[in-house]
Short mmCIF file of C-alpha atoms and ligand atoms in Angstrom, two decimals:
data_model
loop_
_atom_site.label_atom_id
_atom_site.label_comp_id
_atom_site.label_asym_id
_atom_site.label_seq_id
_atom_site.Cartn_x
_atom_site.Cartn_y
_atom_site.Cartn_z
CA UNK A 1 21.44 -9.63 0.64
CA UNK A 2 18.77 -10.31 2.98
CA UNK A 3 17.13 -14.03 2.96
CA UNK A 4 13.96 -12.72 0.85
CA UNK A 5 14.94 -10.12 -1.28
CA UNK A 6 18.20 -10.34 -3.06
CA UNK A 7 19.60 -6.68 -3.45
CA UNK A 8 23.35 -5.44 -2.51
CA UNK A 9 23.43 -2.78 -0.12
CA UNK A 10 22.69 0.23 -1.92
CA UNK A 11 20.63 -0.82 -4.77
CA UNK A 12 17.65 0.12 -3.25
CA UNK A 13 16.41 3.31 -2.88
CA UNK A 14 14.72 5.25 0.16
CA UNK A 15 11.88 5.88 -1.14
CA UNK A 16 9.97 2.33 -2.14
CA UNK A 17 6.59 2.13 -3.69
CA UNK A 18 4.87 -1.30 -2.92
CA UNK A 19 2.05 -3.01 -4.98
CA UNK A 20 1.06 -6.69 -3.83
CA UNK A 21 1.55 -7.65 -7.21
CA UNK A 22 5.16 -8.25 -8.34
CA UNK A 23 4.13 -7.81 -12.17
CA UNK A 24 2.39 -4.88 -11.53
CA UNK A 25 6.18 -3.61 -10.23
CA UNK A 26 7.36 -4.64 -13.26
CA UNK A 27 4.44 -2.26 -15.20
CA UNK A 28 5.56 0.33 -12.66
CA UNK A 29 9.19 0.27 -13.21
CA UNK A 30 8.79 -0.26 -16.57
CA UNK A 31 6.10 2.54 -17.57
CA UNK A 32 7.06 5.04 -14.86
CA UNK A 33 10.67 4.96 -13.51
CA UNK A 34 13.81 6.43 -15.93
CA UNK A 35 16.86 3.30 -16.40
CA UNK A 36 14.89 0.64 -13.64
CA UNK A 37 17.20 -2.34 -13.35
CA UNK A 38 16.05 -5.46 -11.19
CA UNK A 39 17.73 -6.22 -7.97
CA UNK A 40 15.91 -9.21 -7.23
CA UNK A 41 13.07 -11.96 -7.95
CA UNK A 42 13.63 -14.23 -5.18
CA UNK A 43 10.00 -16.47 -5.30
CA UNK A 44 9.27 -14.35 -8.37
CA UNK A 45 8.53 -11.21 -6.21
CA UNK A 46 10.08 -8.61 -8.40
CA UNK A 47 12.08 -5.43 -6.94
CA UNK A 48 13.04 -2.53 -9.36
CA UNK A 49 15.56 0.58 -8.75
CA UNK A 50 15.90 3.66 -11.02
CA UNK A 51 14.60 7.17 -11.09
CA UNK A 52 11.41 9.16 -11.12
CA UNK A 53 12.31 13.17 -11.71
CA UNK A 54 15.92 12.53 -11.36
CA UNK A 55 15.31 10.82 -7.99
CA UNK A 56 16.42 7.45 -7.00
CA UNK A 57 13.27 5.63 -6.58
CA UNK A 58 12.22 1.94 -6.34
CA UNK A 59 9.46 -0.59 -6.71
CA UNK A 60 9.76 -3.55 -4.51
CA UNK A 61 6.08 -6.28 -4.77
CA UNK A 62 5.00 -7.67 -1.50
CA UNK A 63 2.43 -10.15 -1.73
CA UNK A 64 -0.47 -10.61 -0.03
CA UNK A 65 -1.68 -10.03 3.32
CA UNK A 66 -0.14 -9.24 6.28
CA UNK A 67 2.55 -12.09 6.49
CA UNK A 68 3.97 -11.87 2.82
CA UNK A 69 4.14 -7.36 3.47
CA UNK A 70 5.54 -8.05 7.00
CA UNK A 71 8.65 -9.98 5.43
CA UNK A 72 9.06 -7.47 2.82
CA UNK A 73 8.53 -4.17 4.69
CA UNK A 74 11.12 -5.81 7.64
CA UNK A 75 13.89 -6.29 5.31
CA UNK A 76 13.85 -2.86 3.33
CA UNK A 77 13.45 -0.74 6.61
CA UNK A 78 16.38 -3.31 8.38
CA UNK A 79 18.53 -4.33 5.94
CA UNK A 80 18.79 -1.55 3.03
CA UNK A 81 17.56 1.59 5.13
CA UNK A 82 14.61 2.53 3.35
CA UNK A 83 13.35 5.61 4.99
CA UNK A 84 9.67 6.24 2.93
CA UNK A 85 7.55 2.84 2.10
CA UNK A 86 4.28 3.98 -0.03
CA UNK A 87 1.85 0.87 -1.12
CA UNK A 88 0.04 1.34 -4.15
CA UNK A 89 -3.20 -1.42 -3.95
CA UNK A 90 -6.97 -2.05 -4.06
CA UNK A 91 -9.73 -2.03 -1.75
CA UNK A 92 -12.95 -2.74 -0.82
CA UNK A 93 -15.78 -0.58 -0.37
CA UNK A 94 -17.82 -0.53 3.36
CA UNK A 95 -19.08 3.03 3.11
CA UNK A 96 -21.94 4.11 0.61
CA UNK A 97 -19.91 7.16 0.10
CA UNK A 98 -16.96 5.48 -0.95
CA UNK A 99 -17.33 4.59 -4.51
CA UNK A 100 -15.73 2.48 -6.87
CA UNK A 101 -12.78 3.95 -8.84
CA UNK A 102 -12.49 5.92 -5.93
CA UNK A 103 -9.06 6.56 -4.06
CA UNK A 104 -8.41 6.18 -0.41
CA UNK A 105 -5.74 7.44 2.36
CA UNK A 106 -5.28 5.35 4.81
CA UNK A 107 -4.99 7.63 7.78
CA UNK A 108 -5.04 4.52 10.10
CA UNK A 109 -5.39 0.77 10.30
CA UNK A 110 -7.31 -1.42 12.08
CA UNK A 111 -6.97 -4.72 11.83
CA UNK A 112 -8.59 -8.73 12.63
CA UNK A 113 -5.26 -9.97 12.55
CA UNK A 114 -4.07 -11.13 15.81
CA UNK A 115 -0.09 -10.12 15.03
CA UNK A 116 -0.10 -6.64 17.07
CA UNK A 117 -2.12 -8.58 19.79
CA UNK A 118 1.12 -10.77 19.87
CA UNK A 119 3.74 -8.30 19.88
CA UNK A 120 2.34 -5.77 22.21
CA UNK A 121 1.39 -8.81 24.73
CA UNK A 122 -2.79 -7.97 24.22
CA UNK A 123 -2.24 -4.87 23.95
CA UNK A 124 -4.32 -2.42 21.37
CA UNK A 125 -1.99 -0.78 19.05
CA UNK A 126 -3.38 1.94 16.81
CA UNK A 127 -1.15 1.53 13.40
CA UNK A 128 -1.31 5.44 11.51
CA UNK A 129 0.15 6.25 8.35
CA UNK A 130 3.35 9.00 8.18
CA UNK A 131 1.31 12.62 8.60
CA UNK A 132 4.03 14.01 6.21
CA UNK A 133 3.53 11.32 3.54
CA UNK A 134 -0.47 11.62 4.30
CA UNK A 135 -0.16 15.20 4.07
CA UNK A 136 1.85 15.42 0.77
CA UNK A 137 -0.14 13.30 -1.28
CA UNK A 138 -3.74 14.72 -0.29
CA UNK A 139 -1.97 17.83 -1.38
CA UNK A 140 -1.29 16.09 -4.59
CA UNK A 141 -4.13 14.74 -5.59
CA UNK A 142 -6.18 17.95 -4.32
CA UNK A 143 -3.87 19.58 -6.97
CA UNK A 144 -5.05 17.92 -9.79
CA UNK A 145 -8.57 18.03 -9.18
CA UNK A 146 -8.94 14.70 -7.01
CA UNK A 147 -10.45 14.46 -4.28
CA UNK A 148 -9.23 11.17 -1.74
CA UNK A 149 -11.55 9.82 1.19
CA UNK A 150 -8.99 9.78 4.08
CA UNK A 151 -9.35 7.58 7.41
CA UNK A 152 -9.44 4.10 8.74
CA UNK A 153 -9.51 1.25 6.51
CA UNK A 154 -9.75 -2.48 8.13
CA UNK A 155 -6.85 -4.65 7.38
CA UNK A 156 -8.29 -7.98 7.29
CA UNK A 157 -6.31 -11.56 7.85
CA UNK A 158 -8.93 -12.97 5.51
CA UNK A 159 -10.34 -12.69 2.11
CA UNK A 160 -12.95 -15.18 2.44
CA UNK A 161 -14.20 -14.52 5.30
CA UNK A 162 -16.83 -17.27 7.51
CA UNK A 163 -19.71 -14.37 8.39
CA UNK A 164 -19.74 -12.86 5.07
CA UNK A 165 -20.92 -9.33 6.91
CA UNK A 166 -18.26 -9.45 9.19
CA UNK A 167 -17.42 -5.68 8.02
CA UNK A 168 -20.52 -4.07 8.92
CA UNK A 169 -19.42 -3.80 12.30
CA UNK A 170 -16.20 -1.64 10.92
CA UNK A 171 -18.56 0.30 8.79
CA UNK A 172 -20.66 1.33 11.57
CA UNK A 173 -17.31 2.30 13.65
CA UNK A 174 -16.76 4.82 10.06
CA UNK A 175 -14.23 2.53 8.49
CA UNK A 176 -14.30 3.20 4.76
CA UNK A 177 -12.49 0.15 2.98
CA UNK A 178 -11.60 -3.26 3.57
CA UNK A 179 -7.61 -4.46 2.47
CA UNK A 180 -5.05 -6.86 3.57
CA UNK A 181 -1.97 -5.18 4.08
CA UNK A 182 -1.67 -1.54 5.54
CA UNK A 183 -1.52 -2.45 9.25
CA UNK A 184 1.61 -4.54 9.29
CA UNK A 185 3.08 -2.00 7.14
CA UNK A 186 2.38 0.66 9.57
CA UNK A 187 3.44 -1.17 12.66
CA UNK A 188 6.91 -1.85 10.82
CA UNK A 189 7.69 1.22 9.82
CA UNK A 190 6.80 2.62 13.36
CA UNK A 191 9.17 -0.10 14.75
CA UNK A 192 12.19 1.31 12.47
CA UNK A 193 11.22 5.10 13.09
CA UNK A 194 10.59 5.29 9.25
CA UNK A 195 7.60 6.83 7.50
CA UNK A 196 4.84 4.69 5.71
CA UNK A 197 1.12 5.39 3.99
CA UNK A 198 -0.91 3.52 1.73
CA UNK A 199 -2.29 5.07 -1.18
CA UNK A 200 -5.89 2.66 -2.04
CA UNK A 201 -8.31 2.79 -5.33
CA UNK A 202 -11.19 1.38 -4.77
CA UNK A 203 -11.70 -1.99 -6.72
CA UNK A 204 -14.78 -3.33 -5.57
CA UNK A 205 -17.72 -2.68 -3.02
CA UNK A 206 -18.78 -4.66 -0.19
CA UNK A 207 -22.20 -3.30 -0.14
CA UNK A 208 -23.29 -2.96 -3.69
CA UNK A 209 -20.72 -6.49 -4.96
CA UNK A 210 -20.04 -3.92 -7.84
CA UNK A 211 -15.97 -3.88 -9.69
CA UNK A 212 -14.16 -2.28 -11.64
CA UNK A 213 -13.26 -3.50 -15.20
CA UNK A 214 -10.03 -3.66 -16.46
CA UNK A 215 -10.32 -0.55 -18.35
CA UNK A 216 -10.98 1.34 -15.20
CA UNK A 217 -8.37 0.00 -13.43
CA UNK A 218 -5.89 0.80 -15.29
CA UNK A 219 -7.28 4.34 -15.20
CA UNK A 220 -7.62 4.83 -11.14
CA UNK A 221 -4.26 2.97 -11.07
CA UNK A 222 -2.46 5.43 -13.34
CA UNK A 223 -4.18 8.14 -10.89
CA UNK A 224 -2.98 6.92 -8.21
CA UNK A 225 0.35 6.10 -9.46
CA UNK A 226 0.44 9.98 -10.01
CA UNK A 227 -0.09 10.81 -6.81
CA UNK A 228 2.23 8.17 -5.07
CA UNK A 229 5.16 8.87 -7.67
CA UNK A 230 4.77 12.58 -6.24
CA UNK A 231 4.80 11.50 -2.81
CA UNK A 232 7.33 9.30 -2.66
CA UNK A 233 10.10 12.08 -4.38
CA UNK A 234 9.09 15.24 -2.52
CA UNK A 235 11.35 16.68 -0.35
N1 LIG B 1 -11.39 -7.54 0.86
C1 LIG B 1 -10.13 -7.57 1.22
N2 LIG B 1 -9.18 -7.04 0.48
C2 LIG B 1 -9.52 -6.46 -0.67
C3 LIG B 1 -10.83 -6.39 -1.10
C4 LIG B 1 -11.82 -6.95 -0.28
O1 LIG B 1 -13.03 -6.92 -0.61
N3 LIG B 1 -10.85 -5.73 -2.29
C5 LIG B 1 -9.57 -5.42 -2.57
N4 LIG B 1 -8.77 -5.85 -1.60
#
């Protein structure tokens, strides 16, 4: 067991998917995996294993923001050996042609947060998703009509932010969405040598204030989930 999440060795699979939201890996396991049995809820952030396609496969939540995924993401690469991490969350909207309902690849990461700036002593480090993973699920959502943005998003340390068009600078650079998470996951799955990507739907827009209801977010969510169930169980 490691101090956050309380799994035996072997209970979780390689391949992980990752919402923020420990109920939505509850809907997850429950609506998409074959025999899912919990293997932890340690602060109430639930972990699920059992199959997709015959293949082991779990769902493991991580919180918010960069601190709450860095805990999670270190302990399933260090202690249980996971070997393919794919988030599943929302974003934010900083390009006019992004649009919401829309779903995102995060090719790369950039990021406020000063966390890399600490661990590579001031250095710039350029966090990049797994090329393989990347490549695989552009594949699969080309393949059923879909068609992803892929590039930088901005992993941000804050929500509420003090200058309230602190993105536009991003934007202008060609980000495409604003998120909290994809960065830290990144840079700890590079420090293990294991593979990582996050798979975004676009929830709300930074430049119009426009969301998504309910209804439609359960619709790009089951897309999405399509596309990172695929990913995460190809060879
Ligand atoms: N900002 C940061 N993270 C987010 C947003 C946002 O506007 N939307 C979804 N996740």
């Amino acid at each position: 067991m490691s101090i956050h999440i309380a799994a035996k060795p072997g209970e979780i699979a390689e391949a992980v998917l990752l919402p923020g939201d420990p109920l939505r890996a509850q809907f997850i396991a429950e609506h998409f995996l074959e025999n899912a049995v919990q293997y932890t809820a340690v602060r109430n952030i639930l972990g699920y294993t059992g199959t997709y396609r015959g293949k082991p496969l779990s769902v493991q939540g991580t919180g918010m923001g960069i601190p709450s995924i860095s805990i999670y993401a270190h302990e399933l690469f260090r202690d249980y050996g996971v070997k393919r991490a794919i988030r599943v969350g929302t974003a934010g909207s900083i390009q006019e042609g992004v649009k919401i309902r829309d779903m995102v690849l995060a090719m790369s990461a950039s990021t406020n947060s000063g966390v890399n700036l600490q661990r590579f002593g001031g250095k710039s480090y350029a966090p990049t998703a797994s090329w393989n993973l990347l490549k695989t699920a552009y594949d699969a959502a080309r393949s059923r009509g879909w068609e992803p943005a892929v590039g930088n998003v901005v992993c941000s340390d804050l929500f509420y932010t003090e200058d309230p068009g602190e993105w536009k600078i991003w934007a202008r650079f060609g980000s495409l969405a604003l998120e909290m998470e994809s960065a830290e996951l990144y840079t700890t799955a590079a420090k293990f040598g294991r593979e990582a990507l996050a798979i975004l739907t676009i929830s709300d827009s930074l430049i119009t204030g426009e969301q998504t209801s309910p209804e439609e977010r359960q619709t790009t969510f089951t897309r999405m989930m399509e596309v990172a169930l695929e990913t995460a169980v190809s060879p």
